[in-house]
Amino acid sequence: MKKTHIKHILITGGAGFIGSHVVRLFVNKYPDYLIVNLDNLTYAGNLANLKDVDQAENYKFVKADICDYESMLEVFREYSIDGVIHLAAESHVDRSIKDPFTFAQTNVMGTLSLLQAARESWSGDWADKLFYHVSTDEVYGALEFDDSLFTETTSYDPHSPYSASKASSDHFVRAYYDTYGMPIVISNCSNNYGPYQFPEKLIPLFINNIRHGKSLPVYGKGENIRDWLYVIDHARAIDLVFHEGKVRETYNIGGFNEWKNIDLIKVIIKTVDKQLGNPPGTSDHLITYVTDRAGHDLRYAIDSTKIKNELGWEPSLQFEEGIAKTVAWYLENQEWMDQITSGAYEEYYQEMYLKR
Ligand code: NAD
Ligand code: DAU
């Protein structure tokens, strides 16, 4: 394909939670870019997340597996890709404990296949090229219950098969700069929350369970701490890093917003009950302490001073507002949730793309 737009960007994993927000932001904000969303539509990929932008002139969807090197090469050629924002991954820690092979395959081999396809296609002409790898704070391991934070220079110390696979992929991405000179940039973000998150993750799972009067499985004593960031603030940060980040740099992205799980769960219960018009305390009895996650990291907390000082990024939304918006979105979009829990969401691709 000849260049039809000033930039041709490949966004992988764009049918997932964070990827769909990044695709939406780029398609709307940059009409002069071509946005190619490449996603294999695993259980976590849902094209219904992109219904509002999938008819845009500057948007294309490609169903492909990042592990399939020949297909990646073909996509680079077909769409004259000059920038990559790589989000496709297996992302759920509990699944990685049950099935580590899939995580090594997708997150390590898939990233390597994409890197190699970029290297082969760009063949040493790095001008205006960038491979941006979206990663996680979990690569840094776990913090104690103190005031320490993960910085960009914190040593890697992953504990779960998920974080080990993401750490490995980060190392491969840096190796492609150090060895071949490919322009790369990496960001490591804390826990995201917001619309379109697959309901295996804590916040959407618990909102849906409360709505249906189902129990809320709290791992261990509920004392683990996470740093929560509204997903649209992460997408804004990705936009900034892609356009203004320095090559070979790492940027930590976080909310300076730490919550002990059990305290967060109480906020979720209170917010859902309030929005459903239930008397306060109605759903408190749903809390059920269950066996802890194996190797459950105690605490994550990100120091995002660098991206604030160098790129001027800060979270725009206060947590109270973000969680109220998030609960409202899930309650108002029950059909989206029901299509996932019934499995019907997988048919959207068939309707949209195969029967055209
Ligand atoms: P997600 O599970 O919601 O979405 C992942 C997407 O990748 C899905 O659409 C899926 O179909 C696609 N995918 C999976 N395997 C693929 C393959 N082999 N080929 C092509 N596509 C494939 O994940 P998410 O929560 O949106 O996370 C996106 C990225 O951000 C991941 O790399 C994750 O490690 C990272 N991250 C997530 C968080 C978070 O809180 N969710 C925080 C920091 C970093
Ligand atoms: O820190 C960034 C990471 O955040 C991302 O890289 C991952 O892709 C993303 O899934 C998320 O990982 P977590 O394991 O922190 O998220 P999860 O929503 O699975 O769990 C949040 C916390 O809640 C964690 O301490 C485990 C706990 N939990 C989770 C579930 C699903 C429960 O107590 N009960 C549950 O049912």
Short mmCIF file of C-alpha atoms and ligand atoms in Angstrom, two decimals:
data_model
loop_
_atom_site.label_atom_id
_atom_site.label_comp_id
_atom_site.label_asym_id
_atom_site.label_seq_id
_atom_site.Cartn_x
_atom_site.Cartn_y
_atom_site.Cartn_z
CA MET A 1 0.00 0.00 0.00
CA LYS A 2 1.19 3.53 -0.78
CA LYS A 3 1.19 6.01 2.08
CA THR A 4 -2.31 7.50 2.13
CA HIS A 5 -1.98 9.22 5.51
CA ILE A 6 0.88 11.10 7.18
CA LYS A 7 1.43 8.24 9.62
CA HIS A 8 0.37 4.60 9.41
CA ILE A 9 0.15 3.22 12.94
CA LEU A 10 -0.30 -0.41 13.90
CA ILE A 11 -2.04 -0.76 17.27
CA THR A 12 -1.99 -4.35 18.50
CA GLY A 13 -4.58 -5.60 20.99
CA GLY A 14 -6.93 -2.77 20.01
CA ALA A 15 -10.04 -4.86 20.66
CA GLY A 16 -9.09 -5.30 24.31
CA PHE A 17 -9.67 -3.02 27.27
CA ILE A 18 -6.85 -0.45 27.11
CA GLY A 19 -6.24 -0.95 23.38
CA SER A 20 -9.82 0.02 22.50
CA HIS A 21 -9.42 3.33 24.36
CA VAL A 22 -6.11 3.97 22.58
CA VAL A 23 -7.65 3.17 19.17
CA ARG A 24 -10.63 5.46 19.88
CA LEU A 25 -8.36 8.31 20.99
CA PHE A 26 -6.08 8.02 17.93
CA VAL A 27 -8.87 7.55 15.36
CA ASN A 28 -10.73 10.62 16.64
CA LYS A 29 -7.76 12.86 17.43
CA TYR A 30 -5.66 12.12 14.34
CA PRO A 31 -7.86 11.97 11.21
CA ASP A 32 -4.69 12.32 9.12
CA TYR A 33 -3.25 9.06 10.53
CA LEU A 34 -4.19 5.58 9.36
CA ILE A 35 -4.93 3.43 12.41
CA VAL A 36 -4.62 -0.30 11.84
CA ASN A 37 -6.00 -2.29 14.75
CA LEU A 38 -4.51 -5.78 14.75
CA ASP A 39 -6.11 -8.24 17.15
CA ASN A 40 -6.55 -11.98 17.21
CA LEU A 41 -9.86 -11.68 19.10
CA THR A 42 -9.03 -14.04 21.93
CA TYR A 43 -11.61 -14.34 24.73
CA ALA A 44 -10.47 -10.82 25.81
CA GLY A 45 -10.91 -9.16 22.41
CA ASN A 46 -14.31 -7.64 21.71
CA LEU A 47 -15.00 -5.54 18.63
CA ALA A 48 -18.13 -4.20 20.28
CA ASN A 49 -15.69 -2.05 22.31
CA LEU A 50 -15.10 -0.05 19.12
CA LYS A 51 -18.61 0.25 17.66
CA ASP A 52 -18.42 4.04 17.76
CA VAL A 53 -15.29 4.29 15.58
CA ASP A 54 -15.24 1.20 13.36
CA GLN A 55 -16.75 2.98 10.37
CA ALA A 56 -14.17 5.81 10.42
CA GLU A 57 -12.31 6.46 7.17
CA ASN A 58 -8.90 6.27 8.90
CA TYR A 59 -9.57 2.95 10.69
CA LYS A 60 -8.83 -0.61 9.59
CA PHE A 61 -9.22 -3.85 11.48
CA VAL A 62 -7.02 -6.89 10.86
CA LYS A 63 -7.66 -10.20 12.60
CA ALA A 64 -4.28 -11.85 13.06
CA ASP A 65 -2.07 -13.50 15.64
CA ILE A 66 1.08 -11.57 16.60
CA CYS A 67 2.88 -14.92 16.92
CA ASP A 68 2.38 -15.53 13.19
CA TYR A 69 5.54 -13.90 11.82
CA GLU A 70 4.61 -14.19 8.12
CA SER A 71 1.26 -12.49 8.76
CA MET A 72 3.00 -9.70 10.68
CA LEU A 73 5.38 -9.14 7.76
CA GLU A 74 2.41 -9.03 5.40
CA VAL A 75 0.62 -6.45 7.56
CA PHE A 76 3.70 -4.20 7.65
CA ARG A 77 3.95 -4.41 3.84
CA GLU A 78 0.25 -4.12 3.13
CA TYR A 79 -0.27 -1.03 5.27
CA SER A 80 3.20 0.62 5.06
CA ILE A 81 3.37 0.72 8.84
CA ASP A 82 5.76 3.28 10.31
CA GLY A 83 4.77 3.22 13.97
CA VAL A 84 3.70 0.44 16.34
CA ILE A 85 1.86 0.71 19.65
CA HIS A 86 2.00 -2.81 21.00
CA LEU A 87 -0.64 -3.75 23.57
CA ALA A 88 -1.65 -7.26 22.49
CA ALA A 89 -0.99 -9.65 25.34
CA GLU A 90 -2.43 -12.19 27.68
CA SER A 91 -3.12 -9.89 30.62
CA HIS A 92 -4.73 -11.76 33.53
CA VAL A 93 -2.48 -12.95 36.37
CA ASP A 94 -4.85 -15.75 37.50
CA ARG A 95 -4.92 -17.24 33.99
CA SER A 96 -1.11 -17.11 33.85
CA ILE A 97 -0.95 -19.22 37.01
CA LYS A 98 -3.14 -21.88 35.35
CA ASP A 99 -1.63 -21.71 31.87
CA PRO A 100 1.89 -20.18 31.78
CA PHE A 101 2.69 -21.53 28.29
CA THR A 102 0.11 -19.32 26.59
CA PHE A 103 1.63 -16.30 28.32
CA ALA A 104 5.16 -17.14 27.18
CA GLN A 105 3.87 -17.77 23.67
CA THR A 106 1.83 -14.58 23.24
CA ASN A 107 3.74 -12.12 25.39
CA VAL A 108 7.29 -13.23 24.65
CA MET A 109 7.20 -14.96 21.26
CA GLY A 110 4.43 -12.70 19.95
CA THR A 111 6.39 -9.57 20.88
CA LEU A 112 9.52 -11.03 19.32
CA SER A 113 7.68 -11.87 16.12
CA LEU A 114 6.36 -8.31 15.90
CA LEU A 115 9.79 -6.80 16.61
CA GLN A 116 11.39 -8.96 13.95
CA ALA A 117 8.67 -8.09 11.40
CA ALA A 118 9.26 -4.38 12.10
CA ARG A 119 13.02 -4.82 11.76
CA GLU A 120 12.68 -6.77 8.51
CA SER A 121 10.17 -4.31 7.01
CA TRP A 122 11.98 -1.14 8.05
CA SER A 123 15.32 -2.73 6.98
CA GLY A 124 17.56 -0.31 8.82
CA ASP A 125 15.74 2.85 7.67
CA TRP A 126 14.74 4.06 11.12
CA ALA A 127 13.72 7.60 10.11
CA ASP A 128 10.25 8.40 11.54
CA LYS A 129 9.86 4.84 12.81
CA LEU A 130 8.96 3.85 16.37
CA PHE A 131 8.14 0.62 18.17
CA TYR A 132 6.26 1.49 21.36
CA HIS A 133 5.80 -1.34 23.83
CA VAL A 134 3.10 -0.99 26.49
CA SER A 135 4.06 -2.79 29.67
CA THR A 136 3.16 -3.12 33.31
CA ASP A 137 4.42 -2.14 36.76
CA GLU A 138 4.29 -5.84 37.71
CA VAL A 139 7.73 -6.37 36.12
CA TYR A 140 9.25 -4.59 39.13
CA GLY A 141 7.95 -7.20 41.58
CA ALA A 142 6.34 -6.28 44.89
CA LEU A 143 6.85 -3.50 47.43
CA GLU A 144 6.55 -3.69 51.20
CA PHE A 145 3.85 -1.83 53.13
CA ASP A 146 5.92 1.35 53.30
CA ASP A 147 6.25 4.51 51.23
CA SER A 148 8.62 3.10 48.57
CA LEU A 149 7.67 3.47 44.89
CA PHE A 150 8.68 1.81 41.61
CA THR A 151 10.84 4.16 39.53
CA GLU A 152 12.18 3.64 36.01
CA THR A 153 15.45 2.37 37.51
CA THR A 154 13.92 -0.17 39.91
CA SER A 155 15.39 -3.61 39.15
CA TYR A 156 13.12 -6.13 37.47
CA ASP A 157 11.86 -8.83 39.86
CA PRO A 158 8.72 -10.43 38.37
CA HIS A 159 6.90 -13.11 40.37
CA SER A 160 3.97 -14.41 38.32
CA PRO A 161 4.14 -16.12 34.93
CA TYR A 162 2.31 -13.04 33.58
CA SER A 163 4.83 -10.54 34.93
CA ALA A 164 7.76 -12.80 34.00
CA SER A 165 6.49 -12.89 30.40
CA LYS A 166 6.01 -9.10 30.30
CA ALA A 167 9.49 -8.56 31.80
CA SER A 168 10.96 -10.83 29.14
CA SER A 169 9.18 -8.93 26.37
CA ASP A 170 10.48 -5.61 27.77
CA HIS A 171 14.04 -6.98 27.61
CA PHE A 172 13.57 -8.09 23.98
CA VAL A 173 12.29 -4.65 23.03
CA ARG A 174 15.35 -2.94 24.56
CA ALA A 175 17.60 -5.54 22.92
CA TYR A 176 16.26 -4.47 19.50
CA TYR A 177 17.50 -0.94 20.11
CA ASP A 178 20.81 -1.99 21.64
CA THR A 179 21.56 -4.59 18.97
CA TYR A 180 19.97 -3.27 15.78
CA GLY A 181 19.30 0.39 16.54
CA MET A 182 15.52 0.09 16.18
CA PRO A 183 13.84 3.14 17.80
CA ILE A 184 11.84 1.88 20.76
CA VAL A 185 10.12 3.28 23.80
CA ILE A 186 8.48 1.50 26.75
CA SER A 187 5.97 2.53 29.39
CA ASN A 188 5.10 0.60 32.55
CA CYS A 189 1.69 1.37 33.98
CA SER A 190 -0.21 0.53 37.16
CA ASN A 191 -3.72 -1.03 37.41
CA ASN A 192 -6.20 0.50 34.99
CA TYR A 193 -9.95 0.74 35.56
CA GLY A 194 -12.83 2.10 33.51
CA PRO A 195 -15.30 1.10 30.76
CA TYR A 196 -14.82 -2.00 28.56
CA GLN A 197 -12.63 -4.00 30.98
CA PHE A 198 -13.16 -7.74 30.72
CA PRO A 199 -15.11 -8.93 33.80
CA GLU A 200 -12.44 -11.29 35.07
CA LYS A 201 -10.59 -8.31 36.58
CA LEU A 202 -11.46 -7.11 40.08
CA ILE A 203 -13.51 -3.96 39.42
CA PRO A 204 -15.87 -5.05 36.59
CA LEU A 205 -16.24 -8.52 38.13
CA PHE A 206 -17.30 -7.10 41.47
CA ILE A 207 -19.65 -4.48 39.99
CA ASN A 208 -21.41 -7.22 38.01
CA ASN A 209 -21.52 -9.62 40.96
CA ILE A 210 -23.03 -6.97 43.25
CA ARG A 211 -25.67 -6.21 40.63
CA HIS A 212 -26.62 -9.90 40.54
CA GLY A 213 -26.30 -10.48 44.31
CA LYS A 214 -23.37 -12.85 43.81
CA SER A 215 -20.51 -13.30 46.25
CA LEU A 216 -17.36 -11.17 46.01
CA PRO A 217 -14.27 -13.41 46.28
CA VAL A 218 -11.61 -11.43 48.18
CA TYR A 219 -8.23 -13.11 47.90
CA GLY A 220 -6.44 -13.69 51.23
CA LYS A 221 -7.13 -10.97 53.77
CA GLY A 222 -7.78 -8.29 51.16
CA GLU A 223 -4.71 -6.40 52.34
CA ASN A 224 -2.81 -6.24 49.04
CA ILE A 225 -2.37 -2.76 47.64
CA ARG A 226 -2.71 -1.59 44.03
CA ASP A 227 -2.30 1.85 42.43
CA TRP A 228 -5.36 2.59 40.26
CA LEU A 229 -5.48 4.78 37.17
CA TYR A 230 -8.49 5.67 34.98
CA VAL A 231 -7.96 4.03 31.59
CA ILE A 232 -8.50 7.21 29.57
CA ASP A 233 -5.66 8.85 31.49
CA HIS A 234 -3.47 5.91 30.48
CA ALA A 235 -4.51 6.36 26.83
CA ARG A 236 -3.59 10.09 27.09
CA ALA A 237 -0.19 9.12 28.46
CA ILE A 238 0.33 6.62 25.62
CA ASP A 239 -0.45 9.36 23.10
CA LEU A 240 2.17 11.63 24.73
CA VAL A 241 4.85 8.94 24.99
CA PHE A 242 4.28 7.92 21.37
CA HIS A 243 4.66 11.48 20.11
CA GLU A 244 7.08 13.05 22.57
CA GLY A 245 8.85 10.25 24.44
CA LYS A 246 12.59 9.89 23.97
CA VAL A 247 13.83 6.84 22.11
CA ARG A 248 15.11 3.99 24.35
CA GLU A 249 13.55 5.64 27.43
CA THR A 250 11.12 4.09 29.88
CA TYR A 251 8.20 6.02 31.38
CA ASN A 252 6.35 4.88 34.48
CA ILE A 253 2.65 5.76 34.49
CA GLY A 254 0.53 5.64 37.65
CA GLY A 255 -2.21 7.35 39.56
CA PHE A 256 -0.49 8.14 42.88
CA ASN A 257 -3.67 6.42 44.05
CA GLU A 258 -3.01 3.43 46.29
CA TRP A 259 -5.86 1.37 47.67
CA LYS A 260 -5.87 -1.69 49.90
CA ASN A 261 -8.11 -4.22 48.08
CA ILE A 262 -10.66 -4.49 50.88
CA ASP A 263 -11.02 -0.70 51.14
CA LEU A 264 -11.46 -0.42 47.39
CA ILE A 265 -14.07 -3.20 47.47
CA LYS A 266 -16.03 -1.32 50.14
CA VAL A 267 -16.02 1.78 47.93
CA ILE A 268 -17.28 -0.28 44.99
CA ILE A 269 -20.07 -1.81 47.09
CA LYS A 270 -21.10 1.60 48.43
CA THR A 271 -21.10 3.15 44.95
CA VAL A 272 -23.05 0.32 43.29
CA ASP A 273 -25.63 0.22 46.09
CA LYS A 274 -26.05 3.99 45.87
CA GLN A 275 -26.47 3.99 42.09
CA LEU A 276 -28.93 1.07 42.25
CA GLY A 277 -30.94 2.94 44.88
CA ASN A 278 -30.29 0.27 47.56
CA PRO A 279 -30.11 1.28 51.23
CA PRO A 280 -26.47 1.65 52.42
CA GLY A 281 -24.98 -1.68 53.51
CA THR A 282 -27.30 -3.82 51.32
CA SER A 283 -24.47 -5.71 49.59
CA ASP A 284 -21.86 -5.78 52.38
CA HIS A 285 -22.71 -9.42 53.13
CA LEU A 286 -21.48 -10.47 49.65
CA ILE A 287 -17.83 -10.09 50.74
CA THR A 288 -16.35 -13.61 50.89
CA TYR A 289 -12.73 -14.22 51.85
CA VAL A 290 -11.23 -16.98 49.69
CA THR A 291 -7.86 -18.70 49.30
CA ASP A 292 -5.15 -16.25 48.32
CA ARG A 293 -3.74 -16.00 44.79
CA ALA A 294 -0.47 -17.99 44.57
CA GLY A 295 2.53 -15.65 44.82
CA HIS A 296 0.17 -12.69 45.35
CA ASP A 297 2.29 -9.51 45.14
CA LEU A 298 1.82 -7.44 48.30
CA ARG A 299 1.93 -3.91 46.97
CA TYR A 300 2.43 -2.01 43.71
CA ALA A 301 2.97 1.75 43.60
CA ILE A 302 4.33 3.83 40.76
CA ASP A 303 6.43 6.97 40.84
CA SER A 304 5.28 8.83 37.73
CA THR A 305 7.41 11.94 38.36
CA LYS A 306 9.44 11.44 35.18
CA ILE A 307 6.50 11.53 32.76
CA LYS A 308 5.08 14.49 34.70
CA ASN A 309 8.32 16.48 34.58
CA GLU A 310 9.44 15.53 31.06
CA LEU A 311 6.16 15.23 29.16
CA GLY A 312 3.76 17.19 31.35
CA TRP A 313 1.37 14.25 31.98
CA GLU A 314 -0.77 13.94 35.08
CA PRO A 315 -3.92 11.94 35.83
CA SER A 316 -6.90 14.17 35.02
CA LEU A 317 -9.55 12.38 37.04
CA GLN A 318 -9.92 12.08 40.81
CA PHE A 319 -10.55 8.50 41.92
CA GLU A 320 -13.98 9.21 43.47
CA GLU A 321 -15.16 10.65 40.14
CA GLY A 322 -13.52 7.86 38.13
CA ILE A 323 -15.07 5.06 40.15
CA ALA A 324 -18.53 6.69 40.08
CA LYS A 325 -18.28 7.05 36.26
CA THR A 326 -17.07 3.47 35.95
CA VAL A 327 -19.87 1.98 38.06
CA ALA A 328 -22.40 4.06 36.11
CA TRP A 329 -20.99 2.84 32.79
CA TYR A 330 -21.24 -0.86 33.75
CA LEU A 331 -24.74 -0.45 35.14
CA GLU A 332 -25.88 1.43 32.02
CA ASN A 333 -24.19 -1.00 29.64
CA GLN A 334 -25.63 -4.21 31.00
CA GLU A 335 -26.10 -5.50 27.45
CA TRP A 336 -22.32 -5.26 26.84
CA MET A 337 -21.75 -7.23 30.04
CA ASP A 338 -24.46 -9.81 29.26
CA GLN A 339 -23.01 -10.42 25.80
CA ILE A 340 -19.70 -11.27 27.44
CA THR A 341 -21.07 -13.46 30.17
CA SER A 342 -23.23 -15.31 27.60
CA GLY A 343 -20.37 -15.54 25.07
CA ALA A 344 -22.45 -13.74 22.40
CA TYR A 345 -19.85 -11.00 21.95
CA GLU A 346 -17.70 -13.36 19.92
CA GLU A 347 -20.30 -13.26 17.12
CA TYR A 348 -19.85 -9.54 16.50
CA TYR A 349 -16.78 -10.12 14.33
CA GLN A 350 -18.71 -12.64 12.24
CA GLU A 351 -21.47 -10.12 11.66
CA MET A 352 -19.24 -7.11 11.10
CA TYR A 353 -16.45 -8.50 8.97
CA LEU A 354 -17.14 -11.96 7.60
CA LYS A 355 -20.69 -11.51 6.34
CA ARG A 356 -20.13 -8.17 4.62
P1 NAD B 1 -6.85 -7.23 27.48
O1 NAD B 1 -6.65 -8.64 27.94
O2 NAD B 1 -8.12 -6.53 27.80
O3 NAD B 1 -6.65 -7.14 25.90
C1 NAD B 1 -5.64 -7.83 25.23
C2 NAD B 1 -5.96 -7.82 23.74
O4 NAD B 1 -4.90 -8.50 23.06
C3 NAD B 1 -7.26 -8.57 23.39
O5 NAD B 1 -8.04 -7.79 22.51
C4 NAD B 1 -6.78 -9.85 22.73
O6 NAD B 1 -7.69 -10.35 21.75
C5 NAD B 1 -5.46 -9.39 22.11
N1 NAD B 1 -4.53 -10.50 21.90
C6 NAD B 1 -4.17 -11.45 22.80
N2 NAD B 1 -3.33 -12.34 22.23
C7 NAD B 1 -3.14 -11.93 20.94
C8 NAD B 1 -2.38 -12.42 19.85
N3 NAD B 1 -1.65 -13.54 19.98
N4 NAD B 1 -2.40 -11.75 18.68
C9 NAD B 1 -3.14 -10.62 18.54
N5 NAD B 1 -3.91 -10.12 19.54
C10 NAD B 1 -3.91 -10.76 20.73
O7 NAD B 1 -5.60 -6.45 28.06
P2 NAD B 1 -5.48 -4.96 28.64
O8 NAD B 1 -5.83 -5.00 30.07
O9 NAD B 1 -6.17 -4.04 27.73
O10 NAD B 1 -3.91 -4.75 28.53
C11 NAD B 1 -3.32 -4.29 27.32
C12 NAD B 1 -1.82 -4.18 27.50
O11 NAD B 1 -1.53 -3.29 28.56
C13 NAD B 1 -1.15 -5.51 27.86
O12 NAD B 1 0.07 -5.58 27.20
C14 NAD B 1 -0.96 -5.42 29.37
O13 NAD B 1 0.16 -6.17 29.77
C15 NAD B 1 -0.72 -3.93 29.54
N6 NAD B 1 -1.12 -3.37 30.84
C16 NAD B 1 -2.38 -3.58 31.36
C17 NAD B 1 -2.75 -2.99 32.56
C18 NAD B 1 -4.13 -3.17 33.14
O14 NAD B 1 -4.38 -2.72 34.25
N7 NAD B 1 -5.07 -3.78 32.45
C19 NAD B 1 -1.84 -2.18 33.23
C20 NAD B 1 -0.56 -1.99 32.70
C21 NAD B 1 -0.21 -2.57 31.49
O1 DAU B 2 -0.50 -3.60 37.84
C1 DAU B 2 -0.86 -3.69 36.50
C2 DAU B 2 -1.60 -4.98 36.26
O2 DAU B 2 -2.89 -4.84 36.84
C3 DAU B 2 -1.73 -5.32 34.78
O3 DAU B 2 -0.46 -5.53 34.24
C4 DAU B 2 -2.58 -6.60 34.60
O4 DAU B 2 -2.76 -6.86 33.22
C5 DAU B 2 -3.93 -6.35 35.25
O5 DAU B 2 -4.72 -7.53 35.17
C6 DAU B 2 -3.76 -5.95 36.72
O6 DAU B 2 -3.26 -7.05 37.51
P1 DAU B 2 -3.84 -7.40 38.96
O7 DAU B 2 -3.58 -8.82 39.24
O8 DAU B 2 -3.40 -6.40 39.97
O9 DAU B 2 -5.43 -7.13 38.68
P2 DAU B 2 -6.75 -7.93 39.13
O10 DAU B 2 -7.90 -7.09 38.73
O11 DAU B 2 -6.72 -9.35 38.67
O12 DAU B 2 -6.63 -7.94 40.71
C7 DAU B 2 -6.53 -6.74 41.47
C8 DAU B 2 -6.32 -7.13 42.93
O13 DAU B 2 -7.54 -7.74 43.43
C9 DAU B 2 -5.23 -8.16 43.14
O14 DAU B 2 -4.56 -7.88 44.36
C10 DAU B 2 -5.97 -9.48 43.24
C11 DAU B 2 -7.30 -9.08 43.87
N1 DAU B 2 -8.48 -9.88 43.44
C12 DAU B 2 -8.71 -10.04 42.12
C13 DAU B 2 -9.79 -10.75 41.67
C14 DAU B 2 -10.05 -10.95 40.19
C15 DAU B 2 -9.36 -10.41 44.40
O15 DAU B 2 -9.16 -10.22 45.62
N2 DAU B 2 -10.44 -11.11 43.94
C16 DAU B 2 -10.69 -11.32 42.62
O16 DAU B 2 -11.69 -12.01 42.29
#
